[in-house]
Amino acid sequence: HSLNSSDTTPNNQQPRSIDDFLDSAYRHGQSQIHYHSGPASTFLYILQRWRYHIVFLALGLANSGDSAEMGCTSYILSSSNFQHDILQDGNQDGGEVDFAKRGAAIASAHFGGMLVSGLLSGVLADVWGRRSTLLLGLTCNTIVGTLSAMARNATELCLLRFTCGLGLGMVISGVVTLSAEISPPSRRGRFMTLVASCYTLGFLYISLWAVIVFKGSGSGNWRLFMFINVMPTIIAALLVRLFVPESPRFYLCRGRLREAVEISNLLAVRMGFTDKDNLLTEEELTQYLIRAKGIGQASSRGREAIQINEIMQNEEKSEYVWREIWTSLTSIGQIFTNGMYKVTIPLQFAYMSLTLVTGVSTWWTKIFQNLHLQTDAFTLSFYHTLAQIPGMMLASGLIDLAGRKRLVIIGFGGGSIALMFLSSTAKSIHSTGKDIADGMYSVVVLGLACFYSIFLSIGWLSIECLSTESFPTRVRSTGRGVCVASGRIAGFSVQFMYGYFINQNEISTMLAMASALAVFGVIVACQTTDTTNVDLQDHWDNGKGADETFDYDANGVDEIPPKSNSFADKKHKI
């Protein structure tokens, strides 16, 4: 049976949206597992659902590869061999190790690449495709990650890390948007959080290898470490190429209704949907876009989709895509129009604050070394990374109950408190004047660092959901990319400040500064717009403003009151 063979709405039902169809298909698959008796039948339906879940496994592994690339910097900066090969003046024994300039430049280089990529990859994902952008980023990081293991000096490594940042931005843009757009609405928060949680697995992977390779003293082979670091990205690229489809919502917004229907039906079949007579059809989706009163701008979205489809049939596809990429880059300002600035600007400042606070993580291993704790720094870093697991579990369990916005605020607040106590503890350790701090200090520092990690994990997982759901489909990657790019500006700059503090061994001042930045994050997070239990937006009107919507009937377009479930109507309520 073709995935798009029927031209009528099944059983004379009201036409379904992609979200309606995916949600019903997911529930249908669950019911089949429960109602079919016998181990063979149950195994068959579980196997069918596995074909759907492997999509999120691939996206999660891609996310893990990203975090491994970002986390590796902390460990190589603490490696004595790396310091000798890359950071010392003239690579001579006894030369001064330069953390303030060379170290900070290497630590910030990927943030610079992500800054550029945050803007470009968002537009690229909205115009060229989420999956294509993701594959390009994974391929880029596979090549650059391998070459980084062969870097001969700080300049080469900085250039490679900058290029790696370009790939990281493309991967993040594709992963987050795809996980949102192919999830059933009733499980979207859970699936998105699980994919985002795989970020933690990447950090765990690389921290475990740091303990193995560097052997506590930091004397291991950092080039081997860099090669091991790129392995998750290689595997993710293969899985994405084999199993991950393009987003049906992307095809919908490109006016390619047939492809949108085919991918929606493919996802439904992978979920275990067996009612082939009730698959989504192109005719049904068209009817929904033009006539459905469940969304305020159905007719506007439908006419736009049909118009784009006609344009792409009448001119070269590649010509049209490149022209639209340029148009999109020159019109990024649209995410600040029609009241959307009330959503975009607070998210930008929230990303900036969270990135500033998270910038401490680049230096955790070096911080542990400078505090002269009894336990070796690489082992402490591994235990500290493990703390992200409870943070991931808490965020996953509370994301739909407590709400995205509230969890972002909790993440900032808890991180600020942990950093404040860490600053006080670091000051106490330095005031003792001992070469090796007492064993109790290792426990206290590790405990506070773990609390910091838990709260920051909650903050990041929540803000990723919040930002992805805050923009309509057509500019979702672009809007999120602008917010992420704002954070990367902060992340790039703050590494030079943190590098200076590390060079001067002013750990207490560094942590106190980060705590103050987290307090600012609480303030800006309170200004964001919550999107918990709100449907994804496919389009907002450019001509009527944020509070006016449209409906379609046989006589034309008439204005109707806005839907109460629109996220624009919920702003500033929480």
XYZ file of C-alpha atoms in Angstrom:
574
model
C 0.000 0.000 0.000
C 1.425 3.389 -1.011
C 2.048 5.839 1.768
C 0.199 8.464 -0.255
C -2.262 6.614 -2.446
C -5.623 7.831 -1.197
C -7.052 11.181 -2.280
C -9.912 11.478 0.168
C -10.261 12.169 3.847
C -10.741 8.777 5.564
C -14.156 7.968 6.985
C -15.419 11.511 6.377
C -13.471 12.744 9.403
C -12.439 16.324 9.953
C -9.131 16.867 8.128
C -6.131 16.184 10.351
C -2.965 18.185 10.819
C 0.459 16.516 10.883
C 0.488 16.825 14.691
C -2.981 15.267 14.988
C -1.965 12.387 12.745
C 1.355 11.674 14.498
C -0.306 11.753 17.901
C -3.052 9.335 16.859
C -0.475 7.056 15.210
C 1.602 6.959 18.394
C -1.434 6.090 20.514
C -2.452 3.451 17.965
C 0.982 1.840 18.172
C 0.795 1.770 21.971
C -2.659 0.162 21.886
C -1.425 -2.533 19.499
C 1.310 -3.523 21.945
C -1.210 -3.809 24.755
C -4.024 -5.548 22.876
C -2.105 -8.127 20.859
C -1.528 -11.239 22.902
C 1.366 -13.605 22.552
C 5.116 -12.958 22.696
C 5.535 -13.061 18.912
C 2.961 -10.310 18.285
C 4.290 -8.184 21.110
C 7.866 -8.512 19.832
C 6.726 -7.534 16.319
C 5.117 -4.302 17.479
C 8.039 -3.457 19.738
C 10.321 -3.984 16.753
C 8.178 -1.632 14.684
C 8.406 1.040 17.379
C 12.196 0.513 17.529
C 12.400 1.690 13.932
C 10.911 4.951 15.169
C 12.982 5.187 18.346
C 16.240 4.623 16.489
C 15.641 8.026 14.871
C 15.936 9.643 18.298
C 18.885 7.394 19.137
C 20.702 8.774 16.087
C 19.792 12.359 17.020
C 20.886 11.751 20.606
C 24.218 10.300 19.495
C 24.765 13.329 17.254
C 24.125 15.496 20.300
C 26.607 13.390 22.288
C 29.245 13.942 19.608
C 28.696 17.680 19.923
C 29.142 17.667 23.696
C 32.240 15.468 23.429
C 33.794 18.020 21.069
C 32.979 20.860 23.464
C 34.030 18.962 26.588
C 37.402 17.772 25.321
C 38.917 21.247 25.679
C 38.746 21.106 29.470
C 40.894 17.970 29.548
C 43.540 18.797 26.965
C 44.159 22.188 28.613
C 45.006 20.269 31.807
C 47.314 17.792 30.055
C 51.007 18.356 30.740
C 51.951 17.004 27.304
C 49.478 19.340 25.606
C 50.820 22.275 27.586
C 54.340 21.380 26.458
C 53.385 20.825 22.800
C 50.952 23.701 22.287
C 50.832 26.229 25.151
C 54.498 26.732 26.122
C 56.563 29.454 24.474
C 58.811 27.795 21.880
C 57.757 24.351 23.177
C 60.825 24.400 25.425
C 61.003 22.663 28.801
C 60.547 25.184 31.579
C 58.867 27.694 29.298
C 55.868 29.649 30.559
C 52.491 28.016 29.902
C 50.178 30.652 28.461
C 46.563 30.115 29.588
C 45.566 33.779 29.357
C 46.119 34.018 25.580
C 46.827 30.687 23.902
C 44.722 28.637 26.304
C 41.811 31.082 26.207
C 42.007 31.319 22.406
C 41.783 27.529 22.066
C 38.977 27.385 24.646
C 36.964 30.083 22.857
C 37.691 29.172 19.210
C 34.751 26.784 18.828
C 32.451 29.430 20.353
C 33.535 31.765 17.559
C 32.643 29.158 14.966
C 29.324 28.475 16.660
C 28.579 32.200 16.648
C 28.848 32.324 12.862
C 27.161 28.966 12.437
C 24.357 29.893 14.817
C 23.135 32.458 12.300
C 23.951 30.635 9.068
C 22.899 27.117 10.090
C 19.489 28.277 11.301
C 18.727 29.803 7.927
C 20.264 26.809 6.161
C 18.060 24.387 8.124
C 14.937 26.423 7.335
C 15.713 26.620 3.608
C 17.872 23.600 2.710
C 16.473 21.142 5.253
C 17.022 20.031 8.829
C 18.448 16.623 7.921
C 20.790 17.963 5.220
C 22.147 20.606 7.594
C 22.660 17.998 10.312
C 24.564 15.667 7.961
C 26.763 18.516 6.740
C 27.657 19.404 10.326
C 28.445 15.799 11.269
C 30.633 15.354 8.182
C 32.483 18.603 8.931
C 33.184 17.580 12.531
C 34.325 14.108 11.504
C 37.008 15.591 9.247
C 38.009 18.482 11.511
C 38.052 16.333 14.655
C 40.472 13.905 13.027
C 42.732 16.719 11.808
C 42.754 18.297 15.305
C 44.632 15.253 16.591
C 47.470 16.188 14.199
C 47.683 19.927 15.005
C 51.264 21.146 15.379
C 50.746 24.478 17.141
C 48.160 26.718 18.800
C 47.341 28.576 15.571
C 46.471 25.404 13.666
C 44.421 24.082 16.557
C 42.532 27.384 16.898
C 41.615 27.339 13.205
C 40.481 23.723 13.415
C 38.478 24.380 16.582
C 36.826 27.376 14.898
C 35.844 25.169 11.949
C 34.625 22.572 14.424
C 32.385 25.281 15.886
C 30.831 25.792 12.463
C 29.933 22.095 12.388
C 28.696 22.121 15.984
C 26.229 24.884 15.167
C 24.848 22.958 12.196
C 24.472 19.772 14.236
C 22.690 21.507 17.118
C 20.356 23.323 14.728
C 19.372 20.103 12.967
C 19.104 17.927 16.082
C 16.878 20.200 18.133
C 14.504 21.140 15.316
C 14.172 17.583 13.994
C 13.477 16.148 17.447
C 10.691 18.712 17.934
C 9.075 18.283 14.529
C 8.956 14.497 14.272
C 7.720 13.915 17.838
C 4.038 13.296 18.632
C 2.721 16.402 20.460
C 1.717 14.486 23.592
C 5.300 13.197 23.951
C 7.226 16.108 22.460
C 8.637 17.413 25.737
C 9.772 13.926 26.735
C 11.415 13.079 23.393
C 13.121 16.481 23.110
C 14.436 16.237 26.647
C 15.760 12.712 26.090
C 17.590 13.780 22.937
C 18.962 16.850 24.704
C 19.952 14.649 27.655
C 22.327 12.740 25.403
C 24.502 15.832 25.649
C 25.391 14.459 29.086
C 26.415 11.106 27.620
C 28.957 12.849 25.413
C 30.515 14.545 28.422
C 30.564 11.240 30.318
C 32.159 9.475 27.359
C 34.977 11.958 27.041
C 35.527 12.349 30.807
C 35.893 8.576 31.210
C 38.442 8.460 28.406
C 40.270 11.409 30.010
C 40.739 9.351 33.187
C 41.993 6.393 31.121
C 44.284 8.307 28.736
C 45.721 10.950 31.061
C 46.102 8.615 34.075
C 45.491 11.245 36.711
C 48.808 13.050 36.125
C 47.828 14.471 32.727
C 50.844 12.874 31.054
C 48.938 10.762 28.509
C 48.767 11.113 24.724
C 46.431 14.041 24.013
C 46.458 13.302 20.261
C 45.027 9.824 20.855
C 42.469 11.451 23.139
C 41.365 13.831 20.367
C 40.928 10.948 17.921
C 38.832 8.960 20.425
C 36.791 12.110 20.922
C 35.525 12.110 17.318
C 34.185 8.524 17.304
C 30.584 9.340 18.448
C 30.302 11.850 15.615
C 31.366 9.274 13.021
C 28.805 6.742 14.268
C 26.076 9.417 14.454
C 26.721 10.435 10.843
C 26.172 6.846 9.698
C 22.962 6.423 11.727
C 21.495 9.721 10.570
C 22.271 8.866 6.957
C 20.551 5.473 7.278
C 17.574 6.071 9.572
C 16.632 9.737 10.054
C 14.081 11.237 7.616
C 13.563 14.892 6.821
C 11.001 16.788 8.901
C 7.461 16.648 7.434
C 6.892 20.160 8.751
C 9.869 21.365 6.722
C 8.326 19.924 3.564
C 4.994 21.481 4.514
C 6.524 24.932 4.805
C 8.324 24.429 1.477
C 4.979 23.779 -0.181
C 5.938 20.137 -0.875
C 2.771 18.570 0.477
C 3.330 15.176 -1.119
C 6.691 14.714 0.620
C 5.207 15.996 3.911
C 2.481 13.345 3.710
C 4.894 10.562 2.749
C 7.262 11.284 5.641
C 4.352 11.598 8.096
C 3.048 8.201 7.004
C 6.548 6.707 7.165
C 6.899 7.889 10.771
C 3.426 6.530 11.573
C 4.280 3.084 10.187
C 7.495 3.057 12.225
C 5.399 3.830 15.310
C 3.409 0.665 14.667
C 0.424 2.263 12.896
C -1.299 -0.557 10.990
C -4.511 1.054 9.746
C -3.410 1.593 6.151
C -6.853 2.864 5.141
C -6.507 5.717 7.629
C -3.113 7.094 6.571
C -2.687 10.811 6.008
C -3.305 11.956 2.435
C -2.234 14.979 0.445
C -5.878 15.899 -0.142
C -6.640 15.736 3.580
C -3.633 17.891 4.486
C -4.622 20.425 1.835
C -8.150 20.547 3.234
C -6.785 21.083 6.711
C -4.557 23.951 5.604
C -7.364 25.741 3.792
C -10.480 25.007 5.842
C -9.633 23.815 9.367
C -10.785 26.273 12.017
C -8.579 24.754 14.680
C -5.720 27.104 13.759
C -6.219 30.799 13.169
C -4.037 31.131 10.084
C -4.875 27.972 8.190
C -5.874 29.739 4.991
C -2.826 32.026 5.057
C -0.482 29.043 5.580
C -2.233 26.996 2.922
C -2.081 29.676 0.269
C 1.598 30.310 1.018
C 2.459 26.596 0.783
C 0.631 26.229 -2.519
C 2.293 29.382 -3.886
C 5.791 28.139 -2.965
C 5.015 24.786 -4.566
C 4.068 26.513 -7.834
C 7.199 28.678 -7.788
C 9.494 25.671 -7.305
C 7.808 23.856 -10.174
C 8.403 26.783 -12.519
C 12.087 27.428 -11.800
C 15.223 25.544 -10.924
C 15.041 24.247 -7.360
C 18.691 25.005 -6.561
C 18.311 28.538 -7.934
C 15.293 29.136 -5.744
C 16.936 27.701 -2.620
C 20.089 29.816 -2.907
C 17.991 32.919 -3.592
C 15.879 32.231 -0.512
C 18.955 31.603 1.670
C 20.174 35.066 0.777
C 16.721 36.567 1.327
C 16.449 34.837 4.715
C 19.868 36.084 5.823
C 18.918 39.650 4.943
C 15.554 39.384 6.684
C 16.515 37.806 10.006
C 14.873 40.853 11.556
C 11.469 39.247 10.996
C 11.810 37.386 14.320
C 11.727 40.813 16.010
C 8.559 42.012 14.225
C 4.836 41.710 14.995
C 5.405 41.476 18.737
C 7.872 38.602 18.423
C 10.621 40.727 19.967
C 8.903 40.067 23.300
C 9.775 36.412 22.815
C 13.124 36.718 21.028
C 14.973 39.306 23.127
C 14.445 37.642 26.546
C 15.538 34.323 25.028
C 18.686 35.984 23.656
C 19.650 37.326 27.074
C 18.793 33.997 28.720
C 21.134 32.173 26.309
C 23.859 34.763 26.909
C 23.579 34.407 30.678
C 23.491 30.614 30.621
C 26.515 30.451 28.304
C 28.460 32.871 30.525
C 27.763 30.741 33.584
C 28.478 27.493 31.740
C 31.815 28.894 30.547
C 33.263 27.826 33.902
C 32.864 24.196 32.777
C 35.698 24.606 30.261
C 38.097 25.065 33.171
C 36.810 22.620 35.792
C 39.733 20.201 35.498
C 42.207 23.079 35.749
C 40.259 24.532 38.690
C 40.561 21.206 40.523
C 44.306 21.168 39.792
C 44.823 24.748 41.013
C 42.993 24.022 44.287
C 45.549 21.238 44.985
C 42.935 18.743 46.115
C 43.996 15.277 47.314
C 41.957 13.464 44.632
C 43.382 13.837 41.119
C 41.634 16.402 38.916
C 40.651 14.027 36.091
C 38.847 11.659 38.461
C 37.052 14.596 40.082
C 35.991 15.810 36.632
C 34.549 12.400 35.829
C 32.503 12.315 39.067
C 31.413 15.897 38.441
C 30.223 14.946 34.953
C 28.227 12.014 36.375
C 26.119 14.582 38.246
C 24.564 15.586 34.938
C 22.607 12.301 34.975
C 20.296 13.269 37.872
C 19.970 16.707 36.288
C 18.934 15.060 33.041
C 16.433 12.795 34.823
C 14.920 15.649 36.808
C 14.510 17.803 33.712
C 12.989 14.941 31.739
C 10.482 14.146 34.486
C 9.516 17.750 35.294
C 9.656 19.416 31.872
C 5.928 18.956 31.175
C 4.809 19.223 34.808
C 6.725 22.195 36.192
C 7.040 23.920 32.817
C 9.960 25.053 30.670
C 10.220 28.600 32.022
C 10.092 27.627 35.681
C 12.853 25.031 35.205
C 15.099 27.592 33.475
C 14.699 29.891 36.487
C 15.444 27.003 38.869
C 18.551 26.123 36.845
C 19.929 29.661 37.087
C 19.069 30.033 40.780
C 20.544 26.713 41.871
C 23.687 27.285 39.793
C 24.200 30.708 41.363
C 23.963 29.326 44.914
C 26.385 26.462 44.162
C 28.938 28.833 42.603
C 28.683 31.246 45.526
C 29.535 28.482 48.023
C 32.298 27.196 45.724
C 33.839 30.659 45.656
C 33.819 30.793 49.451
C 35.347 27.300 49.676
C 38.105 28.162 47.185
C 38.974 31.244 49.249
C 39.211 29.100 52.381
C 41.508 26.589 50.664
C 43.887 29.316 49.482
C 43.908 30.936 52.910
C 45.265 27.737 54.512
C 48.478 28.027 52.502
C 48.880 24.247 52.306
C 50.394 22.560 49.265
C 47.723 19.841 49.401
C 44.243 20.695 50.697
C 42.656 18.519 53.382
C 40.668 15.522 52.170
C 37.390 17.046 53.361
C 37.851 19.896 50.905
C 37.814 17.424 48.019
C 34.404 16.172 49.132
C 32.980 19.680 49.605
C 34.300 21.019 46.297
C 33.112 17.967 44.383
C 29.685 18.093 46.039
C 29.169 21.764 45.185
C 30.476 21.248 41.641
C 27.962 18.403 41.237
C 25.091 20.627 42.386
C 26.243 23.246 39.872
C 26.243 20.586 37.153
C 22.746 19.344 38.084
C 21.173 22.797 37.976
C 22.948 23.812 34.780
C 21.754 20.586 33.103
C 18.181 21.444 34.093
C 18.618 24.962 32.752
C 20.044 23.883 29.400
C 17.540 21.125 28.721
C 14.650 23.448 29.564
C 15.830 26.405 27.517
C 16.397 24.173 24.486
C 12.742 23.107 24.621
C 11.602 26.661 25.296
C 13.487 28.247 22.400
C 12.554 25.552 19.890
C 8.855 25.844 20.661
C 8.810 29.653 20.691
C 9.126 30.199 16.927
C 6.886 29.153 14.018
C 7.994 26.359 11.723
C 9.154 28.521 8.837
C 11.721 30.386 10.942
C 12.115 27.965 13.855
C 15.769 27.149 13.165
C 16.518 30.770 12.259
C 14.950 32.152 15.434
C 16.637 29.629 17.632
C 19.917 30.179 15.763
C 19.843 33.903 16.532
C 19.309 33.162 20.232
C 22.107 30.585 20.279
C 24.434 32.970 18.402
C 23.833 35.596 21.087
C 24.989 33.059 23.644
C 28.063 32.204 21.597
C 29.152 35.856 21.588
C 29.114 35.741 25.367
C 30.772 32.307 25.444
C 33.579 33.430 23.139
C 34.322 36.587 25.145
C 34.107 35.175 28.659
C 36.811 32.556 28.044
C 39.452 35.290 27.947
C 38.250 36.578 31.323
C 38.209 33.081 32.826
C 41.587 32.321 31.229
C 43.040 35.400 32.936
C 41.707 34.283 36.331
C 43.179 30.794 35.804
C 46.547 32.285 34.853
C 46.511 34.431 38.014
C 45.123 31.553 40.126
C 42.199 33.713 41.263
C 39.696 30.863 41.417
C 37.496 32.430 44.100
C 37.005 35.639 42.109
C 36.244 33.663 38.956
C 33.525 31.602 40.641
C 32.012 34.648 42.375
C 31.771 36.405 39.013
C 29.996 33.396 37.509
C 27.553 33.355 40.452
C 26.646 36.995 39.837
C 26.042 36.254 36.148
C 23.667 33.456 37.162
C 21.653 35.927 39.274
C 21.266 38.093 36.185
C 20.103 34.949 34.367
C 17.272 34.493 36.896
C 16.078 38.028 36.147
C 16.037 37.608 32.359
C 14.518 34.104 32.555
C 11.513 35.622 34.334
C 10.860 37.685 31.185
C 10.681 34.706 28.807
C 7.386 33.309 27.459
C 6.462 29.820 28.638
C 5.464 27.298 25.945
C 4.452 24.356 28.130
C 1.492 22.425 26.640
C 1.235 24.863 23.728
C 0.908 23.640 20.130
C 3.813 24.341 17.771
C 3.161 27.336 15.528
C 3.371 26.833 11.771
C 3.105 30.520 10.859
C 2.508 33.949 12.250
C 0.979 36.771 10.271
C 3.302 39.505 8.996
C 0.609 41.967 8.217
C -1.818 41.895 11.114
C 0.342 41.787 14.199
C 0.817 39.279 16.918
C -2.710 39.452 18.308
C -4.729 39.054 15.114
C -5.417 35.804 13.292
C -7.465 34.659 10.329
C -9.937 31.987 9.415
C -11.130 30.829 6.030
C -14.567 30.047 4.752
C -16.199 29.798 1.363
C -16.641 33.550 1.115
C -13.022 34.436 1.765
C -10.865 35.470 4.709
C -12.501 36.814 7.832
C -10.906 37.914 11.078
C -11.632 35.890 14.209
C -10.425 36.212 17.817
C -7.031 34.669 18.564
C -6.787 31.101 19.821
C -6.340 30.829 23.560
C -3.653 28.153 23.224
C -1.311 30.404 21.260
C 1.949 31.048 23.075
C 1.588 34.762 22.204
C -1.497 34.869 24.439
C 0.368 33.308 27.363
C 3.239 35.773 27.544
C 4.066 37.150 30.978
C 1.490 34.929 32.734
C 4.127 32.881 34.536
